[in-house]
């Protein structure tokens, strides 16, 4: 077994210690994609976003998939895409907010990857989510209300991730630093 690098190790030292994919989970608006991309670049690892991969495979936006085929169809595609992404050389994977709630995906991620729960206050999430209208679960609804309900239902699942990191309304790089610290431990 490779010895753990010390908490203040450089990203390169941490990377040499990483032999599993890093999977970011958490509610929409928390910054999984932005933070994931930065984390991957700091670690010199590839980055993939499961929603982008679903859209590429389906040739359709997530919103259109929900609208034309329904949420169950989307979830099925999401499950298959994440199972594919998790294979191969380690990478950073940002997942859609509902992915880790699905039992099959959650069990797979917990078994073969390092899951990181990114969490933030509901007000921060609601403000970020209301900037875009691409998310079918909040379209035409009050984002704060939807996110409060989702947090209640989903936090028990997200909390099963071995690493929990709080993302404030400050710079995303601070959150990346916190993830790197947690990974080094
Ligand atoms: C969803 C979150 C979205 C996307 C879809 C469903 C959810 O991803 O997968 O709209 O169930 O929370 P983000 O978490 O990247 O917004």
Short mmCIF file of N, CA and C and ligand atoms in Angstrom, two decimals:
data_model
loop_
_atom_site.label_atom_id
_atom_site.label_comp_id
_atom_site.label_asym_id
_atom_site.label_seq_id
_atom_site.Cartn_x
_atom_site.Cartn_y
_atom_site.Cartn_z
N UNK A 1 0.84 -1.21 0.00
CA UNK A 1 0.00 0.00 0.00
C UNK A 1 0.87 1.25 0.00
N UNK A 2 0.49 2.26 -0.80
CA UNK A 2 1.27 3.50 -0.85
C UNK A 2 1.02 4.27 0.45
N UNK A 3 2.10 4.79 1.10
CA UNK A 3 1.85 5.56 2.32
C UNK A 3 1.08 6.84 2.01
N UNK A 4 0.24 7.30 2.96
CA UNK A 4 -0.54 8.52 2.73
C UNK A 4 0.37 9.72 2.69
N UNK A 5 0.14 10.65 1.73
CA UNK A 5 0.92 11.88 1.76
C UNK A 5 0.44 12.75 2.92
N UNK A 6 1.30 13.67 3.40
CA UNK A 6 0.89 14.52 4.51
C UNK A 6 -0.15 15.52 4.02
N UNK A 7 -0.98 16.10 4.93
CA UNK A 7 -2.06 16.98 4.51
C UNK A 7 -1.60 18.16 3.66
N UNK A 8 -0.34 18.61 3.84
CA UNK A 8 0.09 19.76 3.04
C UNK A 8 0.87 19.34 1.80
N UNK A 9 0.67 18.09 1.37
CA UNK A 9 1.35 17.61 0.18
C UNK A 9 0.89 18.38 -1.05
N UNK A 10 1.73 18.42 -2.09
CA UNK A 10 1.36 19.07 -3.34
C UNK A 10 0.35 18.20 -4.06
N UNK A 11 -0.45 18.80 -4.99
CA UNK A 11 -1.41 17.99 -5.75
C UNK A 11 -0.72 16.82 -6.45
N UNK A 12 0.54 17.00 -6.89
CA UNK A 12 1.23 15.90 -7.58
C UNK A 12 1.44 14.73 -6.63
N UNK A 13 1.86 15.04 -5.39
CA UNK A 13 2.06 13.96 -4.41
C UNK A 13 0.72 13.29 -4.10
N UNK A 14 -0.34 14.10 -4.04
CA UNK A 14 -1.65 13.52 -3.74
C UNK A 14 -2.07 12.62 -4.91
N UNK A 15 -1.80 13.10 -6.15
CA UNK A 15 -2.21 12.33 -7.32
C UNK A 15 -1.57 10.95 -7.34
N UNK A 16 -0.28 10.91 -6.96
CA UNK A 16 0.41 9.62 -7.02
C UNK A 16 -0.23 8.63 -6.04
N UNK A 17 -0.99 9.15 -5.09
CA UNK A 17 -1.64 8.35 -4.07
C UNK A 17 -3.06 7.92 -4.51
N UNK A 18 -3.57 8.59 -5.57
CA UNK A 18 -4.95 8.35 -5.98
C UNK A 18 -5.02 7.23 -7.02
N UNK A 19 -5.73 6.17 -6.67
CA UNK A 19 -5.83 5.08 -7.65
C UNK A 19 -7.29 4.77 -7.98
N UNK A 20 -8.18 5.69 -7.55
CA UNK A 20 -9.60 5.47 -7.80
C UNK A 20 -10.20 6.74 -8.39
N UNK A 21 -11.31 6.64 -9.13
CA UNK A 21 -11.96 7.86 -9.59
C UNK A 21 -12.47 8.68 -8.40
N UNK A 22 -12.54 9.99 -8.59
CA UNK A 22 -13.12 10.86 -7.55
C UNK A 22 -14.48 11.30 -8.08
N UNK A 23 -15.54 11.01 -7.33
CA UNK A 23 -16.89 11.29 -7.81
C UNK A 23 -17.53 12.36 -6.92
N UNK A 24 -17.88 13.48 -7.53
CA UNK A 24 -18.50 14.57 -6.77
C UNK A 24 -20.01 14.40 -6.77
N UNK A 25 -20.60 14.41 -5.58
CA UNK A 25 -22.05 14.28 -5.45
C UNK A 25 -22.58 15.45 -4.63
N UNK A 26 -23.86 15.72 -4.76
CA UNK A 26 -24.47 16.81 -4.00
C UNK A 26 -25.55 17.49 -4.83
N UNK A 27 -26.25 18.39 -4.18
CA UNK A 27 -27.40 19.02 -4.82
C UNK A 27 -27.02 19.91 -6.00
N UNK A 28 -27.99 20.14 -6.87
CA UNK A 28 -27.73 21.03 -8.00
C UNK A 28 -27.37 22.44 -7.50
N UNK A 29 -26.47 23.07 -8.21
CA UNK A 29 -26.08 24.43 -7.84
C UNK A 29 -24.89 24.49 -6.90
N UNK A 30 -24.45 23.33 -6.42
CA UNK A 30 -23.36 23.36 -5.44
C UNK A 30 -22.00 23.61 -6.11
N UNK A 31 -21.95 23.40 -7.42
CA UNK A 31 -20.70 23.69 -8.14
C UNK A 31 -19.89 22.44 -8.47
N UNK A 32 -20.57 21.30 -8.59
CA UNK A 32 -19.84 20.04 -8.85
C UNK A 32 -19.02 20.12 -10.14
N UNK A 33 -19.61 20.72 -11.17
CA UNK A 33 -18.89 20.76 -12.46
C UNK A 33 -17.71 21.73 -12.41
N UNK A 34 -17.94 22.93 -11.92
CA UNK A 34 -16.86 23.93 -11.88
C UNK A 34 -15.75 23.46 -10.95
N UNK A 35 -16.13 23.01 -9.78
CA UNK A 35 -15.14 22.57 -8.80
C UNK A 35 -14.43 21.31 -9.31
N UNK A 36 -15.20 20.41 -9.90
CA UNK A 36 -14.62 19.17 -10.44
C UNK A 36 -13.58 19.46 -11.50
N UNK A 37 -13.90 20.40 -12.39
CA UNK A 37 -12.97 20.74 -13.47
C UNK A 37 -11.67 21.30 -12.87
N UNK A 38 -11.81 22.17 -11.88
CA UNK A 38 -10.60 22.76 -11.26
C UNK A 38 -9.81 21.73 -10.47
N UNK A 39 -10.53 20.87 -9.78
CA UNK A 39 -9.86 19.82 -9.00
C UNK A 39 -9.06 18.93 -9.95
N UNK A 40 -9.68 18.55 -11.07
CA UNK A 40 -9.01 17.68 -12.04
C UNK A 40 -7.77 18.37 -12.59
N UNK A 41 -7.89 19.66 -12.87
CA UNK A 41 -6.72 20.34 -13.43
C UNK A 41 -5.60 20.46 -12.40
N UNK A 42 -5.96 20.69 -11.13
CA UNK A 42 -4.93 20.76 -10.08
C UNK A 42 -4.24 19.39 -9.92
N UNK A 43 -5.00 18.32 -10.13
CA UNK A 43 -4.43 16.98 -9.95
C UNK A 43 -3.81 16.44 -11.23
N UNK A 44 -4.02 17.18 -12.34
CA UNK A 44 -3.53 16.68 -13.64
C UNK A 44 -4.26 15.42 -14.07
N UNK A 45 -5.56 15.36 -13.73
CA UNK A 45 -6.36 14.19 -14.08
C UNK A 45 -7.45 14.61 -15.07
N UNK A 46 -7.99 13.65 -15.85
CA UNK A 46 -9.10 14.01 -16.74
C UNK A 46 -10.36 14.36 -15.93
N UNK A 47 -11.22 15.17 -16.54
CA UNK A 47 -12.50 15.53 -15.90
C UNK A 47 -13.65 15.15 -16.83
N UNK A 48 -14.71 14.59 -16.27
CA UNK A 48 -15.94 14.36 -17.04
C UNK A 48 -17.15 14.74 -16.21
N UNK A 49 -18.18 15.16 -16.91
CA UNK A 49 -19.43 15.57 -16.27
C UNK A 49 -20.51 14.62 -16.76
N UNK A 50 -21.19 13.94 -15.85
CA UNK A 50 -22.13 12.90 -16.31
C UNK A 50 -23.28 13.50 -17.12
N UNK A 51 -23.76 14.69 -16.75
CA UNK A 51 -24.85 15.29 -17.54
C UNK A 51 -24.40 15.58 -18.98
N UNK A 52 -23.17 16.08 -19.13
CA UNK A 52 -22.65 16.36 -20.48
C UNK A 52 -22.57 15.07 -21.29
N UNK A 53 -22.14 14.00 -20.62
CA UNK A 53 -21.99 12.72 -21.32
C UNK A 53 -23.36 12.16 -21.73
N UNK A 54 -24.36 12.35 -20.87
CA UNK A 54 -25.72 11.88 -21.21
C UNK A 54 -26.23 12.67 -22.41
N UNK A 55 -26.00 13.99 -22.37
CA UNK A 55 -26.45 14.83 -23.48
C UNK A 55 -25.76 14.43 -24.79
N UNK A 56 -24.46 14.14 -24.70
CA UNK A 56 -23.72 13.75 -25.92
C UNK A 56 -24.26 12.41 -26.45
N UNK A 57 -24.51 11.48 -25.53
CA UNK A 57 -24.98 10.16 -25.96
C UNK A 57 -26.39 10.24 -26.55
N UNK A 58 -27.23 11.10 -25.96
CA UNK A 58 -28.62 11.17 -26.40
C UNK A 58 -28.82 12.19 -27.54
N UNK A 59 -27.82 13.06 -27.72
CA UNK A 59 -27.98 14.12 -28.72
C UNK A 59 -29.09 15.08 -28.32
N UNK A 60 -29.27 15.26 -27.02
CA UNK A 60 -30.36 16.09 -26.49
C UNK A 60 -29.96 16.70 -25.16
N UNK A 61 -30.48 17.85 -24.85
CA UNK A 61 -30.23 18.47 -23.54
C UNK A 61 -30.99 17.71 -22.45
N UNK A 62 -30.49 17.81 -21.21
CA UNK A 62 -31.15 17.14 -20.08
C UNK A 62 -32.63 17.54 -20.01
N UNK A 63 -32.89 18.83 -20.16
CA UNK A 63 -34.28 19.33 -20.09
C UNK A 63 -35.16 18.68 -21.15
N UNK A 64 -34.62 18.51 -22.34
CA UNK A 64 -35.41 17.88 -23.43
C UNK A 64 -35.64 16.40 -23.13
N UNK A 65 -34.63 15.75 -22.55
CA UNK A 65 -34.79 14.33 -22.21
C UNK A 65 -35.92 14.14 -21.20
N UNK A 66 -35.95 15.01 -20.17
CA UNK A 66 -37.02 14.96 -19.17
C UNK A 66 -38.37 15.19 -19.86
N UNK A 67 -38.39 16.20 -20.72
CA UNK A 67 -39.65 16.60 -21.34
C UNK A 67 -40.20 15.52 -22.29
N UNK A 68 -39.32 14.97 -23.13
CA UNK A 68 -39.80 14.02 -24.15
C UNK A 68 -39.93 12.60 -23.64
N UNK A 69 -39.04 12.19 -22.75
CA UNK A 69 -39.03 10.77 -22.35
C UNK A 69 -39.31 10.54 -20.87
N UNK A 70 -39.26 11.61 -20.07
CA UNK A 70 -39.56 11.47 -18.64
C UNK A 70 -38.31 11.23 -17.79
N UNK A 71 -38.48 11.43 -16.49
CA UNK A 71 -37.33 11.33 -15.57
C UNK A 71 -36.76 9.91 -15.50
N UNK A 72 -37.64 8.88 -15.52
CA UNK A 72 -37.14 7.50 -15.38
C UNK A 72 -36.16 7.16 -16.51
N UNK A 73 -36.49 7.62 -17.70
CA UNK A 73 -35.63 7.36 -18.86
C UNK A 73 -34.28 8.04 -18.65
N UNK A 74 -34.32 9.29 -18.17
CA UNK A 74 -33.08 10.02 -17.88
C UNK A 74 -32.25 9.27 -16.84
N UNK A 75 -32.92 8.80 -15.78
CA UNK A 75 -32.20 8.11 -14.69
C UNK A 75 -31.53 6.83 -15.18
N UNK A 76 -32.20 6.16 -16.11
CA UNK A 76 -31.64 4.93 -16.64
C UNK A 76 -30.36 5.25 -17.43
N UNK A 77 -30.42 6.30 -18.25
CA UNK A 77 -29.25 6.72 -19.01
C UNK A 77 -28.13 7.17 -18.06
N UNK A 78 -28.52 7.88 -17.03
CA UNK A 78 -27.54 8.39 -16.05
C UNK A 78 -26.80 7.22 -15.38
N UNK A 79 -27.57 6.21 -15.01
CA UNK A 79 -26.97 5.04 -14.36
C UNK A 79 -25.95 4.37 -15.28
N UNK A 80 -26.34 4.21 -16.56
CA UNK A 80 -25.44 3.53 -17.50
C UNK A 80 -24.20 4.37 -17.79
N UNK A 81 -24.40 5.67 -17.95
CA UNK A 81 -23.27 6.56 -18.26
C UNK A 81 -22.27 6.57 -17.10
N UNK A 82 -22.76 6.64 -15.87
CA UNK A 82 -21.83 6.69 -14.72
C UNK A 82 -21.07 5.37 -14.60
N UNK A 83 -21.75 4.26 -14.86
CA UNK A 83 -21.06 2.95 -14.80
C UNK A 83 -19.94 2.91 -15.84
N UNK A 84 -20.16 3.53 -16.99
CA UNK A 84 -19.11 3.55 -18.01
C UNK A 84 -17.98 4.49 -17.62
N UNK A 85 -18.33 5.67 -17.10
CA UNK A 85 -17.30 6.68 -16.78
C UNK A 85 -16.37 6.22 -15.67
N UNK A 86 -16.91 5.43 -14.78
CA UNK A 86 -16.16 5.04 -13.60
C UNK A 86 -15.05 4.03 -13.93
N UNK A 87 -15.18 3.42 -15.12
CA UNK A 87 -14.15 2.45 -15.54
C UNK A 87 -12.95 3.18 -16.12
N UNK A 88 -11.86 2.47 -16.26
CA UNK A 88 -10.68 3.04 -16.91
C UNK A 88 -9.83 3.84 -15.96
N UNK A 89 -8.89 4.63 -16.50
CA UNK A 89 -7.96 5.35 -15.64
C UNK A 89 -8.69 6.32 -14.72
N UNK A 90 -8.18 6.54 -13.50
CA UNK A 90 -8.87 7.42 -12.56
C UNK A 90 -9.10 8.81 -13.13
N UNK A 91 -10.24 9.35 -12.85
CA UNK A 91 -10.60 10.69 -13.31
C UNK A 91 -11.51 11.35 -12.28
N UNK A 92 -11.75 12.64 -12.45
CA UNK A 92 -12.72 13.33 -11.59
C UNK A 92 -14.05 13.33 -12.35
N UNK A 93 -15.11 12.89 -11.67
CA UNK A 93 -16.44 12.80 -12.31
C UNK A 93 -17.43 13.66 -11.53
N UNK A 94 -18.02 14.65 -12.20
CA UNK A 94 -19.12 15.41 -11.58
C UNK A 94 -20.42 14.73 -11.97
N UNK A 95 -21.26 14.43 -10.99
CA UNK A 95 -22.53 13.75 -11.28
C UNK A 95 -23.69 14.73 -11.15
N UNK A 96 -24.81 14.41 -11.81
CA UNK A 96 -26.03 15.19 -11.62
C UNK A 96 -26.54 14.94 -10.21
N UNK A 97 -27.29 15.92 -9.68
CA UNK A 97 -27.70 15.87 -8.27
C UNK A 97 -28.47 14.63 -7.84
N UNK A 98 -29.14 13.94 -8.79
CA UNK A 98 -29.96 12.79 -8.40
C UNK A 98 -29.22 11.46 -8.51
N UNK A 99 -28.04 11.48 -9.11
CA UNK A 99 -27.35 10.23 -9.45
C UNK A 99 -27.06 9.36 -8.22
N UNK A 100 -26.54 9.96 -7.17
CA UNK A 100 -26.09 9.20 -6.00
C UNK A 100 -27.28 8.71 -5.16
N UNK A 101 -28.46 9.20 -5.49
CA UNK A 101 -29.66 8.78 -4.77
C UNK A 101 -30.11 7.40 -5.28
N UNK A 102 -29.73 7.08 -6.52
CA UNK A 102 -30.10 5.78 -7.09
C UNK A 102 -29.20 4.71 -6.48
N UNK A 103 -29.86 3.67 -5.96
CA UNK A 103 -29.13 2.66 -5.18
C UNK A 103 -27.98 2.03 -5.97
N UNK A 104 -28.27 1.65 -7.21
CA UNK A 104 -27.25 0.93 -7.99
C UNK A 104 -26.01 1.81 -8.22
N UNK A 105 -26.25 3.07 -8.57
CA UNK A 105 -25.15 4.00 -8.81
C UNK A 105 -24.39 4.26 -7.51
N UNK A 106 -25.14 4.48 -6.43
CA UNK A 106 -24.50 4.79 -5.15
C UNK A 106 -23.60 3.62 -4.71
N UNK A 107 -24.14 2.39 -4.84
CA UNK A 107 -23.35 1.24 -4.41
C UNK A 107 -22.09 1.09 -5.24
N UNK A 108 -22.22 1.31 -6.54
CA UNK A 108 -21.05 1.20 -7.42
C UNK A 108 -20.01 2.27 -7.06
N UNK A 109 -20.47 3.50 -6.88
CA UNK A 109 -19.55 4.60 -6.56
C UNK A 109 -18.86 4.33 -5.23
N UNK A 110 -19.64 3.90 -4.23
CA UNK A 110 -19.03 3.66 -2.91
C UNK A 110 -18.02 2.51 -2.96
N UNK A 111 -18.24 1.57 -3.89
CA UNK A 111 -17.36 0.42 -3.97
C UNK A 111 -16.05 0.74 -4.72
N UNK A 112 -16.16 1.46 -5.84
CA UNK A 112 -14.96 1.57 -6.68
C UNK A 112 -14.36 2.98 -6.77
N UNK A 113 -15.01 3.96 -6.15
CA UNK A 113 -14.52 5.34 -6.30
C UNK A 113 -14.40 6.00 -4.93
N UNK A 114 -13.88 7.22 -4.93
CA UNK A 114 -13.91 8.03 -3.71
C UNK A 114 -14.99 9.08 -3.92
N UNK A 115 -16.07 8.97 -3.15
CA UNK A 115 -17.17 9.93 -3.30
C UNK A 115 -16.93 11.14 -2.40
N UNK A 116 -17.17 12.32 -2.95
CA UNK A 116 -17.02 13.56 -2.19
C UNK A 116 -18.38 14.27 -2.22
N UNK A 117 -18.95 14.48 -1.03
CA UNK A 117 -20.22 15.23 -0.96
C UNK A 117 -19.90 16.71 -0.84
N UNK A 118 -20.29 17.44 -1.85
CA UNK A 118 -20.17 18.90 -1.80
C UNK A 118 -21.48 19.44 -1.30
N UNK A 119 -21.42 20.22 -0.24
CA UNK A 119 -22.65 20.74 0.34
C UNK A 119 -22.55 22.26 0.49
N UNK A 120 -23.68 22.92 0.49
CA UNK A 120 -23.70 24.38 0.69
C UNK A 120 -25.05 24.76 1.28
N UNK A 121 -25.12 25.96 1.85
CA UNK A 121 -26.41 26.42 2.41
C UNK A 121 -27.44 26.54 1.29
N UNK A 122 -28.68 26.27 1.65
CA UNK A 122 -29.76 26.31 0.66
C UNK A 122 -29.83 27.67 -0.04
N UNK A 123 -29.61 28.76 0.70
CA UNK A 123 -29.69 30.09 0.07
C UNK A 123 -28.65 30.25 -1.04
N UNK A 124 -27.46 29.72 -0.78
CA UNK A 124 -26.38 29.80 -1.79
C UNK A 124 -26.79 28.97 -3.02
N UNK A 125 -27.31 27.77 -2.77
CA UNK A 125 -27.73 26.89 -3.88
C UNK A 125 -28.86 27.54 -4.68
N UNK A 126 -29.85 28.08 -3.96
CA UNK A 126 -31.02 28.65 -4.62
C UNK A 126 -30.61 29.84 -5.50
N UNK A 127 -29.69 30.63 -4.98
CA UNK A 127 -29.24 31.79 -5.76
C UNK A 127 -28.55 31.33 -7.04
N UNK A 128 -27.71 30.31 -6.92
CA UNK A 128 -26.98 29.82 -8.10
C UNK A 128 -27.92 29.16 -9.11
N UNK A 129 -28.85 28.36 -8.59
CA UNK A 129 -29.77 27.64 -9.47
C UNK A 129 -30.69 28.62 -10.23
N UNK A 130 -31.06 29.71 -9.55
CA UNK A 130 -32.00 30.64 -10.20
C UNK A 130 -31.34 31.44 -11.33
N UNK A 131 -30.01 31.34 -11.47
CA UNK A 131 -29.34 32.05 -12.56
C UNK A 131 -29.56 31.39 -13.91
N UNK A 132 -29.92 30.10 -13.92
CA UNK A 132 -30.11 29.39 -15.19
C UNK A 132 -31.44 28.66 -15.19
N UNK A 133 -32.03 28.47 -16.37
CA UNK A 133 -33.32 27.77 -16.38
C UNK A 133 -33.20 26.42 -17.09
N UNK A 134 -32.02 25.80 -16.96
CA UNK A 134 -31.77 24.54 -17.67
C UNK A 134 -32.15 23.31 -16.85
N UNK A 135 -32.55 23.52 -15.58
CA UNK A 135 -32.78 22.35 -14.72
C UNK A 135 -34.27 22.04 -14.61
N UNK A 136 -34.69 20.91 -15.19
CA UNK A 136 -36.13 20.60 -15.23
C UNK A 136 -36.78 20.51 -13.86
N UNK A 137 -36.06 20.09 -12.82
CA UNK A 137 -36.70 19.91 -11.52
C UNK A 137 -37.07 21.23 -10.83
N UNK A 138 -36.48 22.33 -11.29
CA UNK A 138 -36.82 23.62 -10.64
C UNK A 138 -37.52 24.60 -11.59
N UNK A 139 -37.66 24.18 -12.84
CA UNK A 139 -38.25 25.10 -13.82
C UNK A 139 -39.66 25.50 -13.37
N UNK A 140 -39.92 26.80 -13.40
CA UNK A 140 -41.23 27.37 -13.01
C UNK A 140 -41.60 27.13 -11.54
N UNK A 141 -40.64 26.75 -10.74
CA UNK A 141 -40.92 26.54 -9.31
C UNK A 141 -40.01 27.43 -8.49
N UNK A 142 -40.29 27.50 -7.18
CA UNK A 142 -39.44 28.30 -6.30
C UNK A 142 -38.19 27.45 -5.96
N UNK A 143 -37.00 27.85 -6.42
CA UNK A 143 -35.82 27.02 -6.23
C UNK A 143 -35.54 26.70 -4.76
N UNK A 144 -35.80 27.69 -3.88
CA UNK A 144 -35.49 27.46 -2.47
C UNK A 144 -36.38 26.34 -1.89
N UNK A 145 -37.64 26.37 -2.31
CA UNK A 145 -38.57 25.35 -1.81
C UNK A 145 -38.17 23.96 -2.33
N UNK A 146 -37.89 23.90 -3.64
CA UNK A 146 -37.51 22.60 -4.23
C UNK A 146 -36.23 22.08 -3.59
N UNK A 147 -35.25 22.97 -3.45
CA UNK A 147 -33.95 22.53 -2.90
C UNK A 147 -34.07 22.11 -1.44
N UNK A 148 -34.95 22.79 -0.68
CA UNK A 148 -35.14 22.40 0.72
C UNK A 148 -35.71 20.98 0.79
N UNK A 149 -36.70 20.70 -0.08
CA UNK A 149 -37.30 19.36 -0.10
C UNK A 149 -36.29 18.31 -0.54
N UNK A 150 -35.52 18.65 -1.59
CA UNK A 150 -34.54 17.70 -2.10
C UNK A 150 -33.47 17.42 -1.04
N UNK A 151 -33.04 18.47 -0.33
CA UNK A 151 -32.00 18.29 0.70
C UNK A 151 -32.50 17.33 1.77
N UNK A 152 -33.77 17.49 2.15
CA UNK A 152 -34.34 16.61 3.18
C UNK A 152 -34.31 15.15 2.74
N UNK A 153 -34.69 14.95 1.46
CA UNK A 153 -34.75 13.57 0.95
C UNK A 153 -33.37 13.01 0.66
N UNK A 154 -32.50 13.86 0.14
CA UNK A 154 -31.25 13.32 -0.40
C UNK A 154 -30.05 13.38 0.55
N UNK A 155 -30.06 14.27 1.51
CA UNK A 155 -28.87 14.37 2.37
C UNK A 155 -28.50 13.06 3.06
N UNK A 156 -29.51 12.23 3.46
CA UNK A 156 -29.13 10.95 4.06
C UNK A 156 -28.32 10.07 3.09
N UNK A 157 -28.54 10.22 1.80
CA UNK A 157 -27.76 9.44 0.82
C UNK A 157 -26.39 10.10 0.61
N UNK A 158 -26.40 11.42 0.37
CA UNK A 158 -25.13 12.11 0.15
C UNK A 158 -24.18 11.89 1.33
N UNK A 159 -24.76 11.84 2.53
CA UNK A 159 -23.90 11.75 3.72
C UNK A 159 -23.16 10.41 3.80
N UNK A 160 -23.53 9.46 2.94
CA UNK A 160 -22.80 8.18 2.92
C UNK A 160 -21.45 8.31 2.20
N UNK A 161 -21.22 9.42 1.52
CA UNK A 161 -19.91 9.66 0.90
C UNK A 161 -18.87 9.78 2.01
N UNK A 162 -17.68 9.20 1.83
CA UNK A 162 -16.69 9.25 2.91
C UNK A 162 -16.08 10.64 3.13
N UNK A 163 -16.16 11.50 2.14
CA UNK A 163 -15.60 12.86 2.30
C UNK A 163 -16.73 13.88 2.17
N UNK A 164 -16.83 14.78 3.15
CA UNK A 164 -17.84 15.85 3.12
C UNK A 164 -17.11 17.18 3.07
N UNK A 165 -17.45 18.02 2.11
CA UNK A 165 -16.79 19.32 2.01
C UNK A 165 -17.86 20.39 1.84
N UNK A 166 -17.75 21.45 2.63
CA UNK A 166 -18.71 22.55 2.56
C UNK A 166 -18.21 23.56 1.53
N UNK A 167 -19.11 23.94 0.62
CA UNK A 167 -18.73 24.95 -0.37
C UNK A 167 -19.51 26.22 -0.04
N UNK A 168 -18.80 27.28 0.32
CA UNK A 168 -19.48 28.51 0.70
C UNK A 168 -19.81 29.34 -0.53
N UNK A 169 -20.10 30.62 -0.33
CA UNK A 169 -20.35 31.45 -1.50
C UNK A 169 -19.07 32.17 -1.94
N UNK A 170 -17.94 31.76 -1.36
CA UNK A 170 -16.65 32.34 -1.74
C UNK A 170 -16.06 31.66 -2.97
N UNK A 171 -14.76 31.82 -3.13
CA UNK A 171 -14.10 31.30 -4.33
C UNK A 171 -14.15 29.77 -4.37
N UNK A 172 -14.40 29.25 -5.58
CA UNK A 172 -14.44 27.80 -5.74
C UNK A 172 -13.09 27.18 -5.41
N UNK A 173 -12.00 27.94 -5.63
CA UNK A 173 -10.68 27.38 -5.37
C UNK A 173 -10.48 27.02 -3.90
N UNK A 174 -11.17 27.76 -3.01
CA UNK A 174 -11.06 27.40 -1.58
C UNK A 174 -11.67 26.01 -1.35
N UNK A 175 -12.76 25.76 -2.05
CA UNK A 175 -13.40 24.44 -1.92
C UNK A 175 -12.47 23.36 -2.48
N UNK A 176 -11.82 23.67 -3.60
CA UNK A 176 -10.88 22.71 -4.19
C UNK A 176 -9.77 22.41 -3.18
N UNK A 177 -9.26 23.46 -2.52
CA UNK A 177 -8.22 23.26 -1.50
C UNK A 177 -8.71 22.30 -0.41
N UNK A 178 -9.97 22.50 0.00
CA UNK A 178 -10.50 21.65 1.07
C UNK A 178 -10.61 20.20 0.62
N UNK A 179 -10.98 20.00 -0.64
CA UNK A 179 -11.07 18.61 -1.14
C UNK A 179 -9.68 17.99 -1.18
N UNK A 180 -8.71 18.77 -1.65
CA UNK A 180 -7.33 18.24 -1.73
C UNK A 180 -6.82 17.86 -0.34
N UNK A 181 -7.13 18.71 0.64
CA UNK A 181 -6.72 18.40 2.02
C UNK A 181 -7.34 17.09 2.49
N UNK A 182 -8.64 16.94 2.20
CA UNK A 182 -9.34 15.72 2.64
C UNK A 182 -8.79 14.49 1.92
N UNK A 183 -8.45 14.64 0.63
CA UNK A 183 -7.93 13.51 -0.13
C UNK A 183 -6.55 13.08 0.38
N UNK A 184 -5.80 14.08 0.89
CA UNK A 184 -4.44 13.78 1.35
C UNK A 184 -4.43 13.03 2.67
N UNK A 185 -5.57 13.09 3.38
CA UNK A 185 -5.59 12.46 4.72
C UNK A 185 -5.69 10.95 4.64
C1 LIG B 1 -30.76 16.81 -11.26
C2 LIG B 1 -29.64 17.59 -11.31
C3 LIG B 1 -29.05 18.05 -12.58
C4 LIG B 1 -29.44 17.11 -13.73
C5 LIG B 1 -30.92 16.92 -13.78
C6 LIG B 1 -31.46 16.32 -12.48
C7 LIG B 1 -31.27 16.36 -9.93
O1 LIG B 1 -27.63 18.10 -12.48
O2 LIG B 1 -28.79 15.88 -13.62
O3 LIG B 1 -31.50 18.18 -14.03
O4 LIG B 1 -32.02 15.38 -9.87
O5 LIG B 1 -30.88 16.98 -8.91
P1 LIG B 1 -26.84 19.19 -11.59
O6 LIG B 1 -26.81 18.66 -10.18
O7 LIG B 1 -25.48 19.21 -12.21
O8 LIG B 1 -27.57 20.47 -11.74
#
